[in-house]
XYZ file of C-alpha atoms in Angstrom:
415
model
C 100.201 100.021 120.090
C 103.185 100.159 117.782
C 101.691 102.995 115.714
C 100.573 106.361 116.969
C 98.546 108.988 115.153
C 99.403 112.603 114.383
C 97.811 115.347 112.247
C 94.911 113.257 111.090
C 97.188 110.503 109.808
C 97.655 107.312 111.815
C 101.358 107.593 112.377
C 103.806 105.399 110.579
C 105.980 103.965 113.316
C 109.214 105.132 114.938
C 111.413 104.142 112.010
C 114.268 106.016 110.360
C 112.630 108.668 108.165
C 114.795 108.600 105.052
C 112.991 107.478 101.935
C 116.103 106.083 100.176
C 116.976 103.840 103.118
C 113.345 102.752 103.456
C 113.175 101.643 99.827
C 116.299 99.474 100.256
C 114.898 97.965 103.453
C 111.534 97.444 101.727
C 113.199 95.335 99.011
C 115.045 93.240 101.617
C 111.904 92.610 103.670
C 109.772 91.820 100.603
C 112.269 89.149 99.550
C 112.383 87.661 103.074
C 108.586 87.725 103.404
C 108.058 85.942 100.086
C 110.598 83.252 101.026
C 108.995 82.647 104.439
C 105.506 82.699 102.938
C 106.432 80.013 100.417
C 108.354 77.830 102.870
C 106.356 78.181 106.108
C 103.031 79.683 104.997
C 101.306 82.805 106.295
C 100.017 81.187 109.502
C 103.487 81.165 111.062
C 105.001 83.377 113.779
C 108.149 84.361 111.868
C 106.247 85.014 108.593
C 103.692 87.210 110.368
C 106.379 89.118 112.274
C 108.240 89.800 109.028
C 104.987 90.946 107.410
C 104.308 93.477 110.172
C 107.846 94.858 109.760
C 107.181 95.109 106.025
C 103.771 96.672 106.682
C 105.461 99.475 108.677
C 107.565 100.188 105.589
C 104.674 99.954 103.116
C 102.371 102.241 105.118
C 105.133 104.863 105.457
C 105.701 104.725 101.679
C 101.941 104.650 100.928
C 101.979 101.224 99.231
C 98.285 100.927 100.064
C 97.403 98.421 97.343
C 100.181 96.088 98.509
C 98.970 96.410 102.107
C 95.355 95.574 101.230
C 96.309 92.602 99.061
C 98.165 90.820 101.894
C 95.904 91.992 104.734
C 92.910 90.264 103.135
C 94.637 86.971 104.001
C 96.522 88.048 107.121
C 93.656 89.574 109.165
C 91.495 86.395 109.341
C 94.600 84.445 110.467
C 95.362 87.069 113.136
C 91.779 87.039 114.418
C 91.876 83.239 114.758
C 95.186 83.383 116.610
C 93.953 86.063 119.033
C 96.158 87.981 121.459
C 98.796 90.372 120.163
C 98.455 89.158 116.566
C 94.695 89.931 116.643
C 95.446 93.513 117.686
C 98.275 93.943 115.166
C 96.272 92.586 112.245
C 93.153 94.651 112.897
C 95.259 97.755 113.597
C 97.148 97.354 110.304
C 93.864 97.055 108.384
C 92.408 100.072 110.232
C 95.429 102.234 109.313
C 95.345 101.148 105.667
C 91.619 101.869 105.327
C 92.207 105.232 107.038
C 94.791 106.205 104.448
C 92.343 105.159 101.731
C 89.832 107.620 103.314
C 87.486 104.762 104.293
C 86.878 106.239 107.734
C 83.630 104.435 108.648
C 85.264 101.050 108.122
C 88.374 102.245 109.964
C 86.520 103.441 113.088
C 84.748 100.063 113.447
C 88.159 98.380 113.565
C 89.510 100.868 116.129
C 86.480 100.069 118.308
C 87.275 96.362 117.892
C 90.776 97.070 119.247
C 89.288 99.143 122.105
C 87.122 96.133 123.060
C 90.218 93.908 123.041
C 92.733 96.025 124.983
C 90.815 98.993 126.444
C 91.768 102.650 126.036
C 95.287 103.965 125.505
C 96.516 107.437 124.559
C 97.579 106.307 121.068
C 94.335 104.421 120.354
C 92.132 107.282 121.588
C 94.166 109.693 119.478
C 93.663 107.506 116.384
C 89.940 107.421 117.078
C 89.850 111.196 117.603
C 91.482 111.798 114.212
C 89.119 109.335 112.545
C 85.969 110.915 113.992
C 87.381 114.340 113.031
C 87.825 113.179 109.416
C 84.232 111.887 109.454
C 83.015 115.333 110.561
C 81.861 114.050 113.970
C 83.641 116.715 116.012
C 81.894 115.967 119.330
C 83.126 112.354 119.315
C 86.533 113.529 118.077
C 86.904 116.018 120.932
C 85.775 113.351 123.432
C 88.464 110.911 122.265
C 91.216 113.559 122.147
C 90.387 114.581 125.738
C 90.381 110.913 126.712
C 93.791 110.552 125.020
C 95.199 113.387 127.163
C 93.857 111.683 130.330
C 95.418 108.375 129.291
C 98.688 110.180 128.590
C 98.751 111.603 132.115
C 98.367 108.039 133.457
C 100.970 106.470 131.139
C 104.494 106.870 132.526
C 107.443 107.730 130.271
C 105.504 108.914 127.200
C 107.342 111.165 124.723
C 106.523 114.819 123.992
C 105.505 113.749 120.484
C 102.504 111.937 121.889
C 101.149 115.106 123.503
C 102.028 116.982 120.326
C 99.847 114.694 118.221
C 96.857 115.101 120.509
C 97.266 118.893 120.592
C 97.395 118.832 116.806
C 94.169 116.841 116.681
C 92.437 119.336 118.970
C 93.818 122.199 116.865
C 92.336 120.649 113.727
C 88.910 120.517 115.374
C 89.157 124.188 116.386
C 90.063 124.967 112.766
C 87.072 123.038 111.409
C 84.793 124.861 113.863
C 86.127 128.209 112.576
C 88.072 129.076 115.751
C 91.227 129.993 113.824
C 93.191 131.834 116.547
C 92.738 128.952 119.016
C 93.563 126.457 116.274
C 96.787 128.264 115.347
C 97.951 128.399 118.978
C 97.382 124.658 119.481
C 99.021 123.674 116.201
C 102.042 125.928 116.789
C 102.580 124.337 120.225
C 102.246 120.926 118.628
C 104.866 121.686 115.962
C 107.274 123.052 118.605
C 107.004 119.737 120.482
C 107.529 117.751 117.269
C 110.650 119.836 116.526
C 112.036 119.027 119.968
C 111.436 115.358 119.334
C 113.065 115.486 115.872
C 116.171 117.105 117.355
C 117.183 118.912 114.158
C 116.402 116.071 111.741
C 113.810 116.323 108.937
C 110.496 115.008 110.284
C 107.216 114.197 108.553
C 105.387 115.113 111.779
C 106.891 118.609 111.801
C 105.760 118.905 108.165
C 102.242 117.604 108.863
C 101.852 120.214 111.614
C 103.381 122.782 109.251
C 100.689 122.087 106.647
C 98.002 122.896 109.198
C 99.812 126.062 110.298
C 100.031 127.274 106.680
C 96.339 126.590 105.962
C 95.196 128.379 109.131
C 97.478 131.373 108.416
C 95.913 131.768 104.956
C 92.415 131.676 106.507
C 93.380 134.309 109.101
C 94.978 136.456 106.386
C 91.597 136.681 104.613
C 90.113 138.233 107.765
C 93.071 140.555 108.495
C 92.456 144.273 107.797
C 96.056 145.379 108.450
C 97.823 144.935 105.084
C 101.301 144.440 106.627
C 100.098 141.746 109.032
C 98.238 140.072 106.170
C 101.431 139.943 104.064
C 103.424 138.582 107.023
C 100.893 135.759 107.470
C 101.009 134.881 103.776
C 104.825 134.993 103.741
C 104.995 132.686 106.759
C 102.564 130.298 105.040
C 104.937 130.131 102.033
C 107.927 129.568 104.330
C 106.129 126.757 106.188
C 105.004 125.056 102.967
C 108.510 125.177 101.447
C 109.797 123.408 104.564
C 106.904 120.906 104.402
C 107.727 119.939 100.811
C 111.436 119.560 101.640
C 110.742 117.415 104.743
C 108.243 115.142 102.975
C 110.601 114.644 100.020
C 113.354 113.460 102.374
C 111.248 111.410 104.789
C 108.498 109.984 102.558
C 109.880 110.344 99.026
C 109.453 112.785 96.156
C 106.470 110.767 94.876
C 104.598 110.571 98.200
C 100.939 111.719 98.451
C 102.081 113.875 101.369
C 104.551 115.627 99.055
C 101.657 116.135 96.608
C 99.516 117.754 99.336
C 102.357 120.019 100.461
C 103.071 121.100 96.864
C 99.425 122.023 96.423
C 99.502 124.008 99.699
C 102.681 125.771 98.567
C 101.012 126.655 95.271
C 98.001 128.139 97.050
C 100.226 130.236 99.347
C 102.353 131.464 96.420
C 99.277 132.358 94.371
C 97.892 134.369 97.288
C 101.090 136.483 97.267
C 100.898 136.980 93.496
C 103.805 134.600 92.753
C 101.795 132.899 90.013
C 104.651 131.408 87.955
C 106.036 129.570 91.003
C 102.487 128.524 91.975
C 102.003 126.960 88.535
C 105.151 124.841 88.998
C 103.909 123.585 92.384
C 100.397 122.803 91.135
C 101.780 120.931 88.098
C 104.008 118.709 90.277
C 101.157 118.104 92.721
C 98.793 117.145 89.867
C 101.271 114.586 88.526
C 101.653 112.939 91.954
C 97.904 112.959 92.647
C 97.288 111.165 89.336
C 99.669 108.338 90.290
C 98.913 107.668 93.954
C 97.369 104.338 95.058
C 94.391 105.967 96.815
C 93.221 107.794 93.680
C 90.727 110.541 94.555
C 88.859 112.198 91.677
C 87.826 115.154 93.855
C 91.487 115.915 94.700
C 92.393 115.565 91.012
C 89.636 117.995 89.976
C 90.680 120.480 92.669
C 94.366 120.580 91.726
C 93.467 120.580 88.000
C 91.272 123.635 88.551
C 93.952 125.345 90.659
C 96.492 124.826 87.859
C 94.021 126.062 85.220
C 93.080 129.061 87.379
C 96.729 130.054 87.857
C 97.279 130.029 84.083
C 94.166 132.143 83.550
C 95.534 134.605 86.128
C 98.632 135.142 83.959
C 96.419 135.699 80.897
C 94.417 138.322 82.829
C 97.689 140.164 83.434
C 98.383 140.367 79.709
C 100.557 137.284 79.208
C 99.827 135.043 76.179
C 98.333 131.610 76.874
C 101.235 129.247 77.611
C 100.331 126.425 75.199
C 103.716 124.724 75.664
C 102.935 124.229 79.368
C 99.545 122.720 78.544
C 101.300 120.299 76.156
C 103.630 119.323 79.007
C 100.591 118.484 81.194
C 99.099 115.973 78.740
C 101.101 112.975 80.084
C 99.751 113.726 83.598
C 96.227 114.057 82.185
C 96.768 110.724 80.404
C 97.638 108.979 83.696
C 94.534 110.461 85.366
C 92.332 109.462 82.403
C 93.414 105.806 82.732
C 92.408 105.895 86.389
C 89.065 107.629 85.720
C 88.160 105.102 82.995
C 88.348 102.373 85.658
C 85.780 104.195 87.806
C 82.000 104.296 87.508
C 81.205 106.147 84.271
C 78.811 108.885 85.411
C 78.617 112.673 85.348
C 81.603 112.905 87.723
C 83.766 111.004 85.245
C 82.242 113.179 82.508
C 83.319 116.303 84.374
C 86.920 115.101 84.265
C 86.719 114.223 80.550
C 85.454 117.792 79.966
C 88.314 119.525 81.805
C 90.852 117.093 80.294
C 89.435 117.987 76.871
C 89.904 121.679 77.653
C 93.580 121.074 78.510
C 94.048 119.129 75.253
C 92.425 122.000 73.316
C 94.759 124.528 74.972
C 97.638 122.234 73.972
C 96.277 122.341 70.387
C 95.691 118.574 70.380
C 92.246 119.091 68.892
C 91.620 115.440 67.968
C 92.134 114.258 71.559
C 90.134 117.225 72.847
C 87.176 116.445 70.556
C 87.166 112.773 71.620
C 87.217 113.624 75.322
C 84.473 116.227 74.974
C 82.376 113.670 73.111
C 82.819 111.174 75.981
C 81.817 113.897 78.444
C 78.692 114.697 76.434
C 77.664 111.012 76.322
C 77.852 110.813 80.135
C 76.136 114.171 80.706
C 73.281 113.145 78.388
C 72.711 109.928 80.400
C 72.413 112.036 83.576
C 69.466 114.136 82.251
C 69.923 116.689 85.039
C 69.485 120.473 84.745
C 72.738 120.864 86.687
C 74.728 119.602 83.682
C 72.986 121.822 81.092
C 75.699 124.480 81.305
C 78.417 121.829 81.003
C 76.702 120.327 77.938
C 76.489 123.753 76.246
C 80.177 124.493 76.907
C 81.248 121.013 75.726
C 79.313 121.359 72.465
C 80.747 124.809 71.731
C 84.349 123.741 72.432
C 83.902 120.494 70.464
C 82.618 122.483 67.450
C 85.699 124.710 67.672
C 88.028 121.669 67.890
C 86.305 119.918 64.966
C 86.533 123.110 62.880
C 90.238 123.416 63.719
C 90.804 119.781 62.647
C 88.941 120.382 59.365
C 90.874 123.601 58.725
C 94.185 121.819 59.377
C 93.220 118.999 56.998
C 92.278 121.475 54.271
C 95.462 123.518 54.641
C 98.270 122.610 52.199
C 101.069 120.718 53.895
C 104.384 122.559 54.020
C-alpha cells in the first residue's frame, strides 16, 4: 500500500511535508490531470497515474470534496481494470470516506482490499484505526495486533510503521480509561516518529502530540499532588503549541488538523487559567472548523461553546463582557450559518441558530439575533419534544430583549 495510517488518520503518503510546496505542486498536477483527462480520457494509464499523484496531494491538504468528485468516476474504472488500479482506487475512496468520518463505508472498502491482496501491516493498521473510530475496540485491538505480526514478517519496514501501530493501541487504552498505559504507548510512538522525522516538522509527531496532551489533561484531573498536576497541564500546553506549529508548516494554517490542535491548545490553556490566550485559540479553531470540507455541526457546537465558556469565565472574574470580540466572531458565525442552512432543518440546526443568535446579541446586532432566534423557535416548535422546552423558553426571553432593544433604538433621537 502506498498509504499508511497513524493516529487514527489514514496517513497521507511519504511526501515532502511543507504546505507551500504542496500547493504549488497541486496546481501543476491539477493542470496536467485536466489536460490528460481531456485528451486521453480517464480510462488511461497515464491519466490515472497522474490522478493518484494528485490524490496524494489533495488528501494531505484535505481537499475532500475534490477527491470525492473525481473518485465517483475513477473507482468504477479501476474496479473494471482490476489489479493494482483496483486496489489504488478503492484505497483512495476508503481514505477519503475515512476523513469524512464515514467509517462504516470505509471499513467495507478496507475489507474489499483485504480480499484482493490479503493482510499487510499498513492495511491492518488502517482497519484497526477505523474500528477504533467506530467504537469497536475488540476488532480494533485484533487488527492492531495483526499489524504488529505482519510487521515482524515484513523485512525493511521503518520505525514509523511500528510507531503508528503503537499509537493505535495507545488510543484504545485511552478510550478504555487506561490512561497510564495509554500515555506510555503514545509517548513511545511519538519518540519513534521523532526519530523518523530527523529534526524536521512532522504531522505524525503532532498527531501523537495531540493524544499525549489529551491524556495528560485526563490524568491531571485524577492527580492529587498539586505540583504534579500543574506539571502535567504545563506539558499539555507545550505539546499543543508544538502541534499547532507543526500542522501549520506541514498541512497549512487552514488545515482541519490545525483547527483540532488549536482547540486542544485552548483547552490546555484554559485549564491553567490562561483564559485570554485560550480565547484566541478557540476563535481561530472555530473559524477553521466553519470552513472545512467535512463540515461537522457537533464539532462546531463544541468549539462555539468552548469559546463562549471562556468569555463567561472572564466575566466571572470581574471583567466586562468583551462585545468587540463577539462582533469579530460574526463573520465566522456567518460562514457556519451558510453551511448549517444546507443541512436538514431540524432541532440540531435550531440549536445552532440559537447559539448564533446569542453571539449576535452579545455583539449588539439585535436585528440579526432576533431573526436567528425566530428561526430556532420555528424548528424547536416542529420538534414538539420536552427536551427543547428549556431552549424555547430561553429563545423567547432573549428574542423579547432583542426586539425591545431594537424598538428602543428606533425611538431614540438620532445624534
